[in-house]
Short mmCIF file of C-alpha atoms in Angstrom, two decimals:
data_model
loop_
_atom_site.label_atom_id
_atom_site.label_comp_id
_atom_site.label_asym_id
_atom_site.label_seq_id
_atom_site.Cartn_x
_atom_site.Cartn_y
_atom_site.Cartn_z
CA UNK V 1 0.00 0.00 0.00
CA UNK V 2 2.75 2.41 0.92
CA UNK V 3 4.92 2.11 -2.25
CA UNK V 4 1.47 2.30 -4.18
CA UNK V 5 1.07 5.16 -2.74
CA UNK V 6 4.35 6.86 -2.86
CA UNK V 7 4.23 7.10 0.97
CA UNK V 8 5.85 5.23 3.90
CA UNK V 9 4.22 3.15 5.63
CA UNK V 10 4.14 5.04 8.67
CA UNK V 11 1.91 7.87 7.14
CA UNK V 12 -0.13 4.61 5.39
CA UNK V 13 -0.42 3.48 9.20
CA UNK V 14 -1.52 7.24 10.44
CA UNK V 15 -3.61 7.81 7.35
CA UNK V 16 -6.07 4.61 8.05
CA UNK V 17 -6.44 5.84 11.31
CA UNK V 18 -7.80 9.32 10.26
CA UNK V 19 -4.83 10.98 12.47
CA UNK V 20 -4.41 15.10 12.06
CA UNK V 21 -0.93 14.50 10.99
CA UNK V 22 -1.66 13.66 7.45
CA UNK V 23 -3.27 16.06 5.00
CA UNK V 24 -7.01 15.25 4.17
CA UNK V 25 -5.86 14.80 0.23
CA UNK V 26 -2.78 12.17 1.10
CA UNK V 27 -6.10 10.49 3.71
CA UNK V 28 -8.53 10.38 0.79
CA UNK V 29 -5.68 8.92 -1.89
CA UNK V 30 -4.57 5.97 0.36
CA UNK V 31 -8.31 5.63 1.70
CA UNK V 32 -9.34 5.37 -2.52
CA UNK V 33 -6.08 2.89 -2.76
CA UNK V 34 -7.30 0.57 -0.33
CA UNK V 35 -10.82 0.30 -1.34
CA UNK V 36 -9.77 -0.07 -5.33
CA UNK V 37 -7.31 -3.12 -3.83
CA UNK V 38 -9.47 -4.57 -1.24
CA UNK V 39 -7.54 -3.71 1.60
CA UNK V 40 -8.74 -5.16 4.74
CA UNK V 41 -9.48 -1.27 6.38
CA UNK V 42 -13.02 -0.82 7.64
CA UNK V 43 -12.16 -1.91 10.99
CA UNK V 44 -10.08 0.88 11.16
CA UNK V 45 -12.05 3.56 9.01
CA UNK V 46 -12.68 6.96 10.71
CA UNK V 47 -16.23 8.01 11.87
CA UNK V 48 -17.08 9.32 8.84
CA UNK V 49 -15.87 10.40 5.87
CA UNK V 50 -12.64 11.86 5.18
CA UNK V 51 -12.01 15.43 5.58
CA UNK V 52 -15.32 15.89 8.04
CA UNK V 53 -14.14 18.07 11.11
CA UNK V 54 -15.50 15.84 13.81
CA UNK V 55 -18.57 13.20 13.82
CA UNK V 56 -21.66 13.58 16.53
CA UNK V 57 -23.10 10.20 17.43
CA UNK V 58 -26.89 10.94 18.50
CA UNK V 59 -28.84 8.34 20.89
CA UNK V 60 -32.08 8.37 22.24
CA UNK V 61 -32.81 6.70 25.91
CA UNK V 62 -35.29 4.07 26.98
CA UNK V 63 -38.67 5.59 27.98
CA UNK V 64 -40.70 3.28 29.99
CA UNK V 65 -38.83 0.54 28.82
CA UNK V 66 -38.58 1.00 24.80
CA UNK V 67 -36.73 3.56 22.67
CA UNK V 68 -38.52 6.52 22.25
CA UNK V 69 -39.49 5.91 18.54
CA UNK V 70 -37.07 8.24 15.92
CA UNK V 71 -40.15 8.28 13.57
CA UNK V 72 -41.92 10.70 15.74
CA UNK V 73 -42.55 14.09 13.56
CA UNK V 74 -40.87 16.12 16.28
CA UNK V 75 -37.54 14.25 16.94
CA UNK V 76 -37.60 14.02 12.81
CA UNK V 77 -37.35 17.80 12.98
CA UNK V 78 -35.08 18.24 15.67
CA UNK V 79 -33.05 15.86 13.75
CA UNK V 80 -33.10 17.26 10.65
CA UNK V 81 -31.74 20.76 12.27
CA UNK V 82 -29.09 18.95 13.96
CA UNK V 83 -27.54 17.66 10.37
CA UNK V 84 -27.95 21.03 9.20
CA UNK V 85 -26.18 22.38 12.59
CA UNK V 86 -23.34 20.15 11.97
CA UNK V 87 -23.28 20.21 8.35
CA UNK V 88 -22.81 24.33 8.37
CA UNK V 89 -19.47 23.59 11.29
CA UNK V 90 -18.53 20.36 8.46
CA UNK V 91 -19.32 17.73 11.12
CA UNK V 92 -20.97 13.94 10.33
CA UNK V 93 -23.36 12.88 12.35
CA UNK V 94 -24.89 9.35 13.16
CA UNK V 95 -28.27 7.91 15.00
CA UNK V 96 -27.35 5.09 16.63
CA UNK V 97 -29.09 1.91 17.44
CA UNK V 98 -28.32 1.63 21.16
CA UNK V 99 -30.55 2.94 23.33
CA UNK V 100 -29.26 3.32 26.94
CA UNK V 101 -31.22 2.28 29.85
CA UNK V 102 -28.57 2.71 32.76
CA UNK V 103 -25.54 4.61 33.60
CA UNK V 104 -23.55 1.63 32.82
CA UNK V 105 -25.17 1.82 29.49
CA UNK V 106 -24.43 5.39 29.59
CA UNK V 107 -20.35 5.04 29.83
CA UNK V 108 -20.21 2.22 26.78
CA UNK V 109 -22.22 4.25 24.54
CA UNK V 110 -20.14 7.00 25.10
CA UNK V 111 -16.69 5.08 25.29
CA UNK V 112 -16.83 3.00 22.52
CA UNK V 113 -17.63 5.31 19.57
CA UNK V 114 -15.23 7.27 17.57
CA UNK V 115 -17.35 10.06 17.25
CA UNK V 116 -16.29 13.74 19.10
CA UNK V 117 -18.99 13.15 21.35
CA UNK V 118 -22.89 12.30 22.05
CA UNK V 119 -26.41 13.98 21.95
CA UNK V 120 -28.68 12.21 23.55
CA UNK V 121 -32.43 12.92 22.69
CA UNK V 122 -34.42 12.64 25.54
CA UNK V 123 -33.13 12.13 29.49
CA UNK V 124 -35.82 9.21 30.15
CA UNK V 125 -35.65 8.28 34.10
CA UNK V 126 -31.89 8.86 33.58
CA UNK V 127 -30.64 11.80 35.41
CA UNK V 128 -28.56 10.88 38.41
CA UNK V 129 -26.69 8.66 35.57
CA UNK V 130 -26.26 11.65 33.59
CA UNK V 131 -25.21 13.19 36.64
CA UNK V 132 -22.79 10.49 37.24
CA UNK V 133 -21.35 10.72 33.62
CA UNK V 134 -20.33 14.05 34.07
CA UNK V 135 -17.22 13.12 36.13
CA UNK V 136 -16.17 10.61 33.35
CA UNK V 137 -13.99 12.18 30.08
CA UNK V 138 -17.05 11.40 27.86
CA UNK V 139 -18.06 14.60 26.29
CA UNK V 140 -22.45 15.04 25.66
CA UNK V 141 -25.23 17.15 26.00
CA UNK V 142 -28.80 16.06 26.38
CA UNK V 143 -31.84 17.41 24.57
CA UNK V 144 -34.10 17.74 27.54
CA UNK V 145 -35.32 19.30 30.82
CA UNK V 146 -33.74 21.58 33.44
CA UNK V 147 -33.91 19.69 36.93
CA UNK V 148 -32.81 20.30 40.10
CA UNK V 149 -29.32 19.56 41.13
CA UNK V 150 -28.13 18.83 37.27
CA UNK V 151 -24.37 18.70 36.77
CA UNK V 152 -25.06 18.17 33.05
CA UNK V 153 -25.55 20.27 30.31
CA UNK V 154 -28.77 20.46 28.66
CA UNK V 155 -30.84 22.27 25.97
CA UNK V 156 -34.17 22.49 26.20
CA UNK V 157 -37.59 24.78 26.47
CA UNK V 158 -38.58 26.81 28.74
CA UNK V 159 -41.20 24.01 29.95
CA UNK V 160 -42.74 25.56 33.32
CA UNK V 161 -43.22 28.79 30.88
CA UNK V 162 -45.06 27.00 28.36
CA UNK V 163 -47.36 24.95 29.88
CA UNK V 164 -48.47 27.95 31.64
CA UNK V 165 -48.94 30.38 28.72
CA UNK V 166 -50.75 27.35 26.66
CA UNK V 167 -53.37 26.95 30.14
CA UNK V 168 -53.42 30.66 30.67
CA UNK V 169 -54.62 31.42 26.98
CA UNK V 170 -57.83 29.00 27.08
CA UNK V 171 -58.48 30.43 30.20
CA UNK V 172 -58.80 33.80 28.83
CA UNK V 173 -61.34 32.64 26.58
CA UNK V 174 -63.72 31.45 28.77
CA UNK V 175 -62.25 27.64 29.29
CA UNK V 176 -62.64 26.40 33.04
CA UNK V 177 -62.54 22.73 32.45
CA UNK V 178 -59.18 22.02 31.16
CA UNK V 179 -57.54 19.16 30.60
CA UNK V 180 -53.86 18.19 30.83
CA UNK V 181 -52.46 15.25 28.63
CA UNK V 182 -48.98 14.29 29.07
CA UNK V 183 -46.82 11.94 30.35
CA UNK V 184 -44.05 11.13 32.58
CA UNK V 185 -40.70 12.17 31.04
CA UNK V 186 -39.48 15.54 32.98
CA UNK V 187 -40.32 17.52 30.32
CA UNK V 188 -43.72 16.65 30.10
CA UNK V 189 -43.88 16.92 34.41
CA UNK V 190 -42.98 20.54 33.85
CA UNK V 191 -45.37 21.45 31.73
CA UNK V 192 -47.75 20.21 33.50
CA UNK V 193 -46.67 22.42 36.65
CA UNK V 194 -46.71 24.88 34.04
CA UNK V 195 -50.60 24.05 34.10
CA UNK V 196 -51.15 24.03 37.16
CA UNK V 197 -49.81 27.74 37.72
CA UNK V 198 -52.13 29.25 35.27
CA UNK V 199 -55.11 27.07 36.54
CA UNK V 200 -54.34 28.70 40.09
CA UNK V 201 -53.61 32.21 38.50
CA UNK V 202 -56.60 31.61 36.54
CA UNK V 203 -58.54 31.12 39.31
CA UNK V 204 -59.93 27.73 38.11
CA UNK V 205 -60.36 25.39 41.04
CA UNK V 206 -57.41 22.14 39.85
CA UNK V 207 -59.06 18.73 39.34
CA UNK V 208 -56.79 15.60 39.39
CA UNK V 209 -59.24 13.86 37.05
CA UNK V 210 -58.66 16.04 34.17
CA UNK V 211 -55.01 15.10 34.32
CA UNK V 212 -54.71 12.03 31.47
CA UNK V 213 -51.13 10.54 31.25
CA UNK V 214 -50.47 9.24 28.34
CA UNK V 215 -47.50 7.96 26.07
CA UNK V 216 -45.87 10.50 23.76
CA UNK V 217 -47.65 9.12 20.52
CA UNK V 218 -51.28 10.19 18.99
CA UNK V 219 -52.44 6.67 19.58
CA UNK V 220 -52.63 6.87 23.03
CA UNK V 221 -53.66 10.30 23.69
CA UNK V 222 -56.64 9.34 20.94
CA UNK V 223 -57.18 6.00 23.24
CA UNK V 224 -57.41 7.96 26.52
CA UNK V 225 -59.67 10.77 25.47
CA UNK V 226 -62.05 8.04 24.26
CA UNK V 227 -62.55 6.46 27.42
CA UNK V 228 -62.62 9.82 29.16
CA UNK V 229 -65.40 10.32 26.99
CA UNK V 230 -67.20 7.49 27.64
CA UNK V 231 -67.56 7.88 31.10
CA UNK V 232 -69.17 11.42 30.79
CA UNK V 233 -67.09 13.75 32.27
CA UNK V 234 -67.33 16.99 30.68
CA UNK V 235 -64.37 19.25 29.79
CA UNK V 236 -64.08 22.36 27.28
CA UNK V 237 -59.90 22.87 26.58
CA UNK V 238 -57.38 20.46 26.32
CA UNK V 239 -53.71 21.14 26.97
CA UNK V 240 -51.71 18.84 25.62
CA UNK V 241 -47.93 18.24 26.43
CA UNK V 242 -46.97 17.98 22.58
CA UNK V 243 -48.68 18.32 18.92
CA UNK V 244 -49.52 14.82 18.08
CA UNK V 245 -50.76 14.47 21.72
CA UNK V 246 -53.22 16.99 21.16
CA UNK V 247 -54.07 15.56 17.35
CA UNK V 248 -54.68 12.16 18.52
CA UNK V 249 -57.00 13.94 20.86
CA UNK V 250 -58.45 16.13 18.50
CA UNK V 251 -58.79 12.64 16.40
CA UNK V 252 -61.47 11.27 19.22
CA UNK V 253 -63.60 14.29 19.87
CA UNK V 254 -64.15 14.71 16.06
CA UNK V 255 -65.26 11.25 16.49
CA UNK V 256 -68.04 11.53 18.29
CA UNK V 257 -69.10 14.29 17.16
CA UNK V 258 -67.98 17.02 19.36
CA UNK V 259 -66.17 20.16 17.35
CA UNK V 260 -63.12 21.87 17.61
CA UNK V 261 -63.17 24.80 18.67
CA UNK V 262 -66.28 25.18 19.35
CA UNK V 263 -67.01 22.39 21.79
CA UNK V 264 -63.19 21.97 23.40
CA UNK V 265 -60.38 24.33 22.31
CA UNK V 266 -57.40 22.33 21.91
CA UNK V 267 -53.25 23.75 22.54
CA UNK V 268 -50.68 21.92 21.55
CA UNK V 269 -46.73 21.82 22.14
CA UNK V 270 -43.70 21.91 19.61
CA UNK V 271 -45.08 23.56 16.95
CA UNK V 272 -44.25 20.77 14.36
CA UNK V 273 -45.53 20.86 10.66
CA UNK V 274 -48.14 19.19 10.99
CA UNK V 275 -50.30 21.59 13.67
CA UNK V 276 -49.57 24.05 10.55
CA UNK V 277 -51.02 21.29 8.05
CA UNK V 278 -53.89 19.71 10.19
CA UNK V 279 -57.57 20.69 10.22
CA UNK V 280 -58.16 23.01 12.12
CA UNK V 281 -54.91 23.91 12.38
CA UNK V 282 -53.35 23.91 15.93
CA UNK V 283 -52.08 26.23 18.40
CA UNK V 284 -49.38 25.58 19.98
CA UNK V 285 -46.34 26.60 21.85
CA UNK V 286 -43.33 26.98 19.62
CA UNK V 287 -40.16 25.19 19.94
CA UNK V 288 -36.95 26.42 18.24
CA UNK V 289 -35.60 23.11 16.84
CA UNK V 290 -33.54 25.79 14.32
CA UNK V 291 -31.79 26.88 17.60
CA UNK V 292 -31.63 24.13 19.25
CA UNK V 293 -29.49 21.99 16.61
CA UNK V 294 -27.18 24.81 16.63
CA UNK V 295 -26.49 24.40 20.25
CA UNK V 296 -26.51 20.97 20.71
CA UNK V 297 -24.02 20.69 17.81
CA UNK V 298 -21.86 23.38 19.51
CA UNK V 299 -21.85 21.71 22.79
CA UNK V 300 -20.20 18.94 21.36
CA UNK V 301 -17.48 20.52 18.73
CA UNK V 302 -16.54 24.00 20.57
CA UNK V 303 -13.11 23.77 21.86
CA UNK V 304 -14.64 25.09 25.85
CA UNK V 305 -17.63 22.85 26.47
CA UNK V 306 -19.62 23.84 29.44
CA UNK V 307 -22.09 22.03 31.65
CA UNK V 308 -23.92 25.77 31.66
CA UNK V 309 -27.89 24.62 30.49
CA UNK V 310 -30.13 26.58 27.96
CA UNK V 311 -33.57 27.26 28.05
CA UNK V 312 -35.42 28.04 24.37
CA UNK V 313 -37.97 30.56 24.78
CA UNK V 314 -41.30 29.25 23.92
CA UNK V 315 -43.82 31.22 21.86
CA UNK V 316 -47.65 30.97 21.70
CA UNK V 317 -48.64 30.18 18.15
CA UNK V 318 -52.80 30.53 18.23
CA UNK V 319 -54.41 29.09 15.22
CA UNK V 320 -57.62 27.63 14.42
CA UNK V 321 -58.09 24.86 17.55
CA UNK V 322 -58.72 27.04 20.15
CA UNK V 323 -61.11 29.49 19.03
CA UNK V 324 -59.60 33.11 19.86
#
């Protein structure tokens, strides 16, 4: 391979290995060598391809014992900004199959991967690992809440805010039975605080039955207002802790019937395409994916990472579902 290509076999050696030493054009002529001669490499090939200034590996947790699914519309957005994030710094990025469930998953997915370092969507029932992982060299940030005591460094909404502005807004118009769907991932906790803030500033009386949990997924939030339906009890508003949450509920009043706005005003959370594409369309309070790709990509590849967290401000959108 070396006298192929005019090199010694030390820079061969350092080339294969995707070390700084050797120019990216000497890298990508002994990486084209050894392909076009079938040399036994990809053990050894870099994180990505040749040339890329770093690589971001990209994992999401186990909620409630499965991987929160990576077809969901929102964490296909948030996705899509991260590539674009580390495209504009010339970064590779990869979504990997693991899906940690412990802190000793925690260290091997971020100890056995070549790439500069890890986003993990989601922080499941993991934060005293994450907590934990901080004093290791591993190098992440976590898409997520803000909780008490964190070490770690995450990026995230403002949650508290925007549960509270989406609860506060149907109460200005009138809405005094309001339910909350969500479920238990921090993120979806907070918002629901968030809730019961505005029902308390609102000076609407809180009632643990209209709090539904449900899984993050329009199935289930359809499933659950259906049997809240059934047995009778009557309700106006819905908050809901994220857009297809509130379209799978939207999906079951229609159902029977019952119309939107008119009959229950409906807010939303994430402001995905699809609350702009749905009928009605849906309010909601606005996440800034755009944003947050930028800084989750920059928490990884800046030279001075910091455990410092963000929080995204979060906008009321009001469209069609909730009447005002």
């Amino acid at each position: 391979m070396a006298k192929l290509a005019g090199v010694s076999v030390s820079t061969v050696s350092r080339a294969l290995n995707d070390q700084p030493l050797i120019s990216t054009r000497t890298k990508q002529r002994i990486w084209a060598l050894a392909r076009e001669h079938q040399y036994p490499f990809r053990r050894s090939m870099p994180a990505g391809p040749i040339g890329a200034e770093g690589s971001i590996a990209i994992v999401t947790p186990h909620m409630r014992g499965r991987a929160l699914p990576l077809s969901h519309p929102f964490f296909l957005e948030l996705l899509a900004n991260i590539g674009e994030a580390a495209r504009a710094r010339d970064c590779d990025f990869t979504v990997s199959h693991t899906a940690p469930a412990s802190y000793d998953d925690l260290v091997l997915t971020t100890t056995t991967s070549r790439a500069s370092g890890v986003i993990f969507l989601g922080q499941s029932m993991l934060h005293e690992a994450f907590n934990q992982l901080v004093d290791t060299p591993a190098r992440f940030v976590v898409w997520g809440a803000q909780l008490p005591g964190q070490k770690y460094r995450s990026i995230g909404s403002d949650n508290l805010l925007g549960g509270r502005r989406a609860t506060l807004h149907l109460a200005r118009l009138g809405r005094r039975s309001i339910v909350f769907l969500g479920g238990s991932d921090p993120e979806a906790l907070q918002r629901r605080r968030g809730y019961h803030e505005a029902l308390k500033e609102g000076g609407i009386e809180a009632d643990p039955a209209l709090v539904i949990q449900v899984e993050f997924e329009l199935e289930s939030a359809d499933a659950a207002i259906s049997r809240f339906l059934q047995r009778g009890i009557k309700f106006d508003g819905i908050v809901a802790s994220s857009d297809l949450i509130a379209l799978g509920a939207i999906r079951a009043l229609r159902r029977v019937g019952l119309s939107v706005p008119q009959d229950v005003s409906v807010v939303g959370y994430d402001d995905m395409l699809l609350s702009r594409l749905s009928t009605p369309t849906l309010s909601t309070i606005r996440q800034d994916t755009q944003e947050a790709g930028r800084l989750l990509v920059s928490s990884i590849l800046d030279d001075s990472p910091s455990h410092h967290s963000e929080r995204l401000p979060t906008d009321l959108i009001v469209r069609e579902s909730c009447g005002g």
